[in-house]
Structures are given as C-alpha cells and as structure tokens.
Short mmCIF file of C-alpha atoms in Angstrom, two decimals:
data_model
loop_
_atom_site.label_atom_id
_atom_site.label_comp_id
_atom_site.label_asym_id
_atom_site.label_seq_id
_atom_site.Cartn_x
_atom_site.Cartn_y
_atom_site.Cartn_z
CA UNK D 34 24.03 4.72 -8.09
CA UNK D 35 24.26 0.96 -7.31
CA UNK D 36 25.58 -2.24 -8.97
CA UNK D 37 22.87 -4.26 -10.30
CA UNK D 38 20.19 -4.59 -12.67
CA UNK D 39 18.29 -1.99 -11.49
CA UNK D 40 21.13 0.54 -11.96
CA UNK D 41 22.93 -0.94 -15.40
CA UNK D 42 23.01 1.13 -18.38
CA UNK D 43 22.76 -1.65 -20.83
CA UNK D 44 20.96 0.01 -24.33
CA UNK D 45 17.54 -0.76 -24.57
CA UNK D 46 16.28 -2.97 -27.14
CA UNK D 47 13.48 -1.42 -29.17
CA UNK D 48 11.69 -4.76 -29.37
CA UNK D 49 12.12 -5.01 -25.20
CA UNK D 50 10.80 -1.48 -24.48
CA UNK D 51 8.00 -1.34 -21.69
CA UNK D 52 4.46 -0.25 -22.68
CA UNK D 53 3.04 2.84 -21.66
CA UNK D 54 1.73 1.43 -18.08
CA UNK D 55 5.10 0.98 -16.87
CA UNK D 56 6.49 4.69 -18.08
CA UNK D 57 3.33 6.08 -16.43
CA UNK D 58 4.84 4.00 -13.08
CA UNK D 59 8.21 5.23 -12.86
CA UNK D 60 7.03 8.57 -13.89
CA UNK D 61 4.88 8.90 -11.04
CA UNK D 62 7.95 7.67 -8.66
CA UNK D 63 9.79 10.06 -10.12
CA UNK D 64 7.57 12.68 -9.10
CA UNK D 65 6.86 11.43 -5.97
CA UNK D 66 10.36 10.88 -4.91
CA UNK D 67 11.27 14.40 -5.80
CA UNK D 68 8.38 16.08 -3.96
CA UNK D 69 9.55 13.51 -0.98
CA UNK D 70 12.97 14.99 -1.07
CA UNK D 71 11.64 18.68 -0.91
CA UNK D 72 9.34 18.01 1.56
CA UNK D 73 11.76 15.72 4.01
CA UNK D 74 14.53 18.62 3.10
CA UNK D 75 11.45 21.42 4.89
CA UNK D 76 11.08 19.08 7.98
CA UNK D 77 14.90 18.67 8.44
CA UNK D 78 15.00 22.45 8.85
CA UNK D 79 11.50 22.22 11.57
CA UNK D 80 13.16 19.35 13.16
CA UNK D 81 13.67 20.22 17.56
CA UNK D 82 17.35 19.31 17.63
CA UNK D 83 20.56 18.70 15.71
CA UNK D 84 20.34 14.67 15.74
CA UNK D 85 16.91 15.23 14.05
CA UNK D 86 17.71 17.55 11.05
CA UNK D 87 20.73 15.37 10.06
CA UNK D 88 18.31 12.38 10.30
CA UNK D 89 15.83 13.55 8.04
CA UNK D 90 18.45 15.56 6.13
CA UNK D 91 20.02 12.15 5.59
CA UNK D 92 16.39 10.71 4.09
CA UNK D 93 15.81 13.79 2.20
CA UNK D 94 19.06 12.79 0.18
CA UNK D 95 18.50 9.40 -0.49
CA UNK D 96 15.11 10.46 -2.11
CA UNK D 97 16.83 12.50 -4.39
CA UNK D 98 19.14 9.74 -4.82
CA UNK D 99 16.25 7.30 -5.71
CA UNK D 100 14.56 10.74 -7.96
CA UNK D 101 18.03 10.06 -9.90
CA UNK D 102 17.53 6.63 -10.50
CA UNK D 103 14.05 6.72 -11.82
CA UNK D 104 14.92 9.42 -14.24
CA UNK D 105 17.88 7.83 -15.60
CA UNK D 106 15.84 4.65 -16.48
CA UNK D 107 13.24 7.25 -18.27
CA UNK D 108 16.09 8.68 -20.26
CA UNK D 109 17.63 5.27 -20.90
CA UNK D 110 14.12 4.40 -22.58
CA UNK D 111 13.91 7.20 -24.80
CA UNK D 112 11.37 8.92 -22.71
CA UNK D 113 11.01 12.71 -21.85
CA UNK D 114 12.12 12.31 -17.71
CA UNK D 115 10.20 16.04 -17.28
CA UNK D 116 6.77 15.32 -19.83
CA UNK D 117 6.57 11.80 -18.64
CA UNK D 118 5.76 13.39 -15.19
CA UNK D 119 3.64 16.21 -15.79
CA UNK D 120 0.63 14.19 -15.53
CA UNK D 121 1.28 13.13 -12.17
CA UNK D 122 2.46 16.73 -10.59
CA UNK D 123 -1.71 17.85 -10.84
CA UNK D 124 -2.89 14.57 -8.39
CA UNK D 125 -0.11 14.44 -5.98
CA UNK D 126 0.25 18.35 -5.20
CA UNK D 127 -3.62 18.16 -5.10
CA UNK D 128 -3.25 14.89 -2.15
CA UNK D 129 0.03 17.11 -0.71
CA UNK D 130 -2.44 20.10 -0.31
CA UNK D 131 -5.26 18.13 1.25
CA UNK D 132 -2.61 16.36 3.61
CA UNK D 133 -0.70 19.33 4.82
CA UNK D 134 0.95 19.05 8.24
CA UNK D 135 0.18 21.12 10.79
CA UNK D 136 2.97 20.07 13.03
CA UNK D 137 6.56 18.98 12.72
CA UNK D 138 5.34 15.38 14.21
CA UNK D 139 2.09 15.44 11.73
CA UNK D 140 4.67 15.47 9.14
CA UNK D 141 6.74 12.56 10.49
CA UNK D 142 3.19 10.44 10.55
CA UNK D 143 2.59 11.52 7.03
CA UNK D 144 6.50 10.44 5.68
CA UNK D 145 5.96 7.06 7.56
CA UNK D 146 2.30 6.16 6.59
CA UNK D 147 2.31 7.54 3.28
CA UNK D 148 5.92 6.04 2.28
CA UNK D 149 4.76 2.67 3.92
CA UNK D 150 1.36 2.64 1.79
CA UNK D 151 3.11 4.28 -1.55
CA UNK D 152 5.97 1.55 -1.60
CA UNK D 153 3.60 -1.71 -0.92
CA UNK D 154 1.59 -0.18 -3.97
CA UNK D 155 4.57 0.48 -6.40
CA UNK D 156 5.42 -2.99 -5.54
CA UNK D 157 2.08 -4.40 -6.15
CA UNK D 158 2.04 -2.84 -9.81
CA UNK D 159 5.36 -4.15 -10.24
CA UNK D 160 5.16 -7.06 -9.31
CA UNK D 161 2.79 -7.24 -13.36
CA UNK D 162 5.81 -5.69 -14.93
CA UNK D 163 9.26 -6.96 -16.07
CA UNK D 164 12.35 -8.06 -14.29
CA UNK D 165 14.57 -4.91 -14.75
CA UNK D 166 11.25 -3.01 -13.33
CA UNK D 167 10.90 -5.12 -10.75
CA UNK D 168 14.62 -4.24 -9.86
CA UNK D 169 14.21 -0.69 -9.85
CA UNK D 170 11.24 -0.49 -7.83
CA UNK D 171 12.79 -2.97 -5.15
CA UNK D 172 15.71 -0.50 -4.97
CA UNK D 173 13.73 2.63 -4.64
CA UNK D 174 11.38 1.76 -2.07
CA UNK D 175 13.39 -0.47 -0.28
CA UNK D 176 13.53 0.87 3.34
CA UNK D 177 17.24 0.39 4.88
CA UNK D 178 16.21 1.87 8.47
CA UNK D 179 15.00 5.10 7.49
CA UNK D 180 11.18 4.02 8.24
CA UNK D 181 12.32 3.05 11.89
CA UNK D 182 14.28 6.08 12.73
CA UNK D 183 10.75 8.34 11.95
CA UNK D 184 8.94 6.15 13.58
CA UNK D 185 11.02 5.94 16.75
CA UNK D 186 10.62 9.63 16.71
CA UNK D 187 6.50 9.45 16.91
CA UNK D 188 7.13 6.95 19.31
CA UNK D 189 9.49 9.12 21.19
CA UNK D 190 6.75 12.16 21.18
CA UNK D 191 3.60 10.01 22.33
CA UNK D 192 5.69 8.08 25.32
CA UNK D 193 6.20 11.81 26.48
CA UNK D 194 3.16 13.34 25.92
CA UNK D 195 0.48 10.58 25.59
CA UNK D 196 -2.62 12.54 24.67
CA UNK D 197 -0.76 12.88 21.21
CA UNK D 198 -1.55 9.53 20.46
CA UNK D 199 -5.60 10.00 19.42
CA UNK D 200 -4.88 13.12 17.41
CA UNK D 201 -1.51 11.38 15.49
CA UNK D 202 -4.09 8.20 15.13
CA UNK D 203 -6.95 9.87 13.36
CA UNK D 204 -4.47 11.92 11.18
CA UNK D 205 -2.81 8.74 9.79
CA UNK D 206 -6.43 7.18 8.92
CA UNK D 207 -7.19 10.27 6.92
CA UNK D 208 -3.92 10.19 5.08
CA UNK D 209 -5.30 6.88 4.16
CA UNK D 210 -8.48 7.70 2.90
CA UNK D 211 -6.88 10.55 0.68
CA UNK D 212 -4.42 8.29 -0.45
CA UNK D 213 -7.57 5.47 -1.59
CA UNK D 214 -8.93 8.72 -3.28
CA UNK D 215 -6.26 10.20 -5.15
CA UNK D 216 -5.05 6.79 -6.48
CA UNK D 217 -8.41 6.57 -8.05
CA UNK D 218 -8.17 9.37 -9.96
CA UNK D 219 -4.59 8.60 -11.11
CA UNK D 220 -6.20 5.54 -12.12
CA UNK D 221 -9.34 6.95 -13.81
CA UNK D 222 -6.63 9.45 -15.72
CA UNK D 223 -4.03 7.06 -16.77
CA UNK D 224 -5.50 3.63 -17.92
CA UNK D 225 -2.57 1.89 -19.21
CA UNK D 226 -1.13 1.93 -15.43
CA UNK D 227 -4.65 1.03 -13.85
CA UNK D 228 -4.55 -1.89 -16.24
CA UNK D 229 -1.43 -2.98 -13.90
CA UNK D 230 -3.63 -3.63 -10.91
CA UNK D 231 -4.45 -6.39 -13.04
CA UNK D 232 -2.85 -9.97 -12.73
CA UNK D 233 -1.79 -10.89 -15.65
CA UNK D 234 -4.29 -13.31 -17.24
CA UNK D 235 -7.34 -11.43 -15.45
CA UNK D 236 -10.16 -10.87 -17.57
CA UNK D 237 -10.72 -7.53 -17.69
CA UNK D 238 -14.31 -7.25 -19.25
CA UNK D 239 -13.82 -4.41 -22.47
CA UNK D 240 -10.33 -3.55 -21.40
CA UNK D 241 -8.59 -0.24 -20.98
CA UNK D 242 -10.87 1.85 -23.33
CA UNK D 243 -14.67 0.72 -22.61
CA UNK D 244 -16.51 2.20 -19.26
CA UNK D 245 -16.60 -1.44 -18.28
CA UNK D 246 -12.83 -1.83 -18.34
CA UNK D 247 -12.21 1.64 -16.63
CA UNK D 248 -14.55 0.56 -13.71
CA UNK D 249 -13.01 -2.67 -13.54
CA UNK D 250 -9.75 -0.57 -12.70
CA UNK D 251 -11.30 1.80 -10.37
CA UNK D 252 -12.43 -1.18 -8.61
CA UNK D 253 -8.63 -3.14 -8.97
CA UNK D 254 -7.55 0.13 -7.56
CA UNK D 255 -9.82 -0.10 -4.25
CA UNK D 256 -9.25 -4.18 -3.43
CA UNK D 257 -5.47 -3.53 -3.49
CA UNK D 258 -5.55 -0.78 -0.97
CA UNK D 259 -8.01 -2.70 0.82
CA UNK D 260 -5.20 -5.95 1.04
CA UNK D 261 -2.47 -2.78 1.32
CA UNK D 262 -4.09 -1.15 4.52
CA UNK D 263 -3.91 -4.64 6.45
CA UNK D 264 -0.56 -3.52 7.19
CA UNK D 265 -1.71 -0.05 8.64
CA UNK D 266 -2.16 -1.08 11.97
CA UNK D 267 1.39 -2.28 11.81
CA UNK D 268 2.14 1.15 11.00
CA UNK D 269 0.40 2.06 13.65
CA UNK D 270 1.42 0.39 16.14
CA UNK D 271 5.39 1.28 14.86
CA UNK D 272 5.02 4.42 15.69
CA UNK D 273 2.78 4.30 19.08
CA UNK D 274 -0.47 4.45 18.05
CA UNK D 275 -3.87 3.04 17.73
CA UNK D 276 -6.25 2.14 14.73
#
C-alpha cells in the first residue's frame, strides 16, 4: 500500500461518511479489479513465451494489489467489503461471459480496451465525489506502463501477421458496445451511483426515484461513453489497429 491520502487509515468521521453512490463505486472496483486479477493471472499462464507470462503475471498482481486497496477503504467505512459487491458480481460476469476471448491476443485487446474505457469512467464518476475518493480512484486506475506493454504486444502480433488487424478491430468495437450496455443496466439497478453521472448542480428532473430521474441516468450513462469512446481510436491505434 502507498503513502498518501488515498492509502491513510485516518478513522472516518460519521458526519464525513460517503453516501451510498460512492460505496456502490468502489464496490464495483472492487469487483472488477479482482475478476481483472483472475483473469490477467489465466492469460499469464496462455501467454507464448516466458517474457510474456511474467509481464502479465506482473499486472495480474498489481490488480490484486489495487482489489486490496478498495476493500480496505470499504472496511475503513464500516461497510461489508463482500455484500457491498454482490450486486455488481451478476452484471460484470454477465459482460465477462458475452466478451469471452477466443484467443490469447483477443484477451490482450479486451485487458487494454476494456481497462482503458473502465478507468476514464471511474474517473468521470469521481470526479462528483470527494477528495479522498478522488485519491483512491486516481491510484487504482492509474496506468504506470502496464497499458503500453499489452499493447506493444497486439502491436507486435499484427506487424507479423497483418490480416489480424480487421478481426482484433471489430472485436474491440464490440467490447465497446457491451460495455455501453452493461453500464446501463448497472445504472438502471443502482440509482444512487447513476445519480453520479450527474454534475453536481444538474437538474435532474424527479431525481433518483421517479421514471423521469431513472431515464435521465440511463441517458447520463450513454453521453459519457459517448465523450469516453473519443479516445477509442487512440486505443486503437496503440495497439495497431483501425476504427
């Protein structure tokens, strides 16, 4: 664990306790950074050669580092690390299941473009939150090289074999599209965290609990993956490909 506000264990006071929308966020980190860890860990073991595995071995580890983090905060707020996730295993096994790899490479794509998309979003939510959030979800999604090592990899695999390229292309716009999908559900589910998407001092129609408000967050959900996937063809482009 690191120095910092993100990291202190200062006591929490009662009266500075986040709401419900920011549990709900580093819950779902939590989640997703453990699934990351199990997954990464299943690719170092696919991976072609020896410099590979201990890459990815080497990412795998720092998501369970970042796993750690999250659910020490959730403990250090009173909260339930294991019940405050639940409702987020149901959505993201159900996006993992629709996204499975079917190559070692597929799964590369999927660790860069989903980790690039999931970490602009935490930050967006964030970003309505306070500081010693804002902290912790800088830390865990910061990127410290390990984005450039997968994606000099897909690079790597399309210089040598260029017809890779369409295939690896098309697969990173569905991830995409699944990824649009699945956060609207999440968002549809958990209304406190939708209400996020929000800047602060929005008008919000009926709020969290009238159909008006909840479509008002479906719709939140959709323009900031809209300004989120501007940087996809960045992505793209990172690793080799096309849009």
């Amino acid at each position: 664990m690191t120095n910092g506000a993100a990291s202190d264990t200062t006591p929490v006071d009662p009266d500075d306790k986040p709401g419900r929308g920011v549990i709900d966020l580093l819950a779902m980190m939590a989640y997703a950074e453990l699934v990351a860890f199990f997954r990464l860990s299943d690719d170092a073991g696919l991976a072609p050669d020896l410099a590979a595995k201990g890459e990815l071995a080497g990412i795998a580890a720092t998501e369970y580092g970042h796993y750690k983090l999250l659910r020490d905060r959730l403990e250090e707020l009173g909260v339930d690390p294991e019940a405050a996730m639940r409702p987020f295993v149901e959505p993201l096994n159900a996006w993992h299941a629709r996204t499975e790899p079917q190559s070692w490479l597929e799964s590369l794509v999927k660790t860069y473009v989903s980790d690039g998309i999931a970490g602009d979003f935490y930050r967006y939510i964030a970003d309505q939150t306070d500081d010693r959030t804002r902290a912790l979800v800088a830390e865990v999604v910061s990127d410290t090289g390990r984005g450039e090592i997968i994606a000099a990899r897909v690079r790597a695999a399309v210089e040598d074999d260029p017809k890779l390229g369409g295939r690896l292309s098309l697969w990173a716009r569905r991830l995409v599209g699944e990824a649009l999908s699945q956060a609207q559900i999440v968002a549809a589910q958990r209304v406190e965290l939708a209400a996020l998407l929000a800047p602060r001092g929005a008008d919000t129609g009926e709020g969290a609990g009238g159909s008006e408000g909840a479509s008002s967050d479906l719709a939140a959900v959709s323009r900031v993956f809209a300004k989120l996937t501007e940087a996809h063809s960045a992505r793209l482009e990172a690793m080799g490909l096309n849009g």
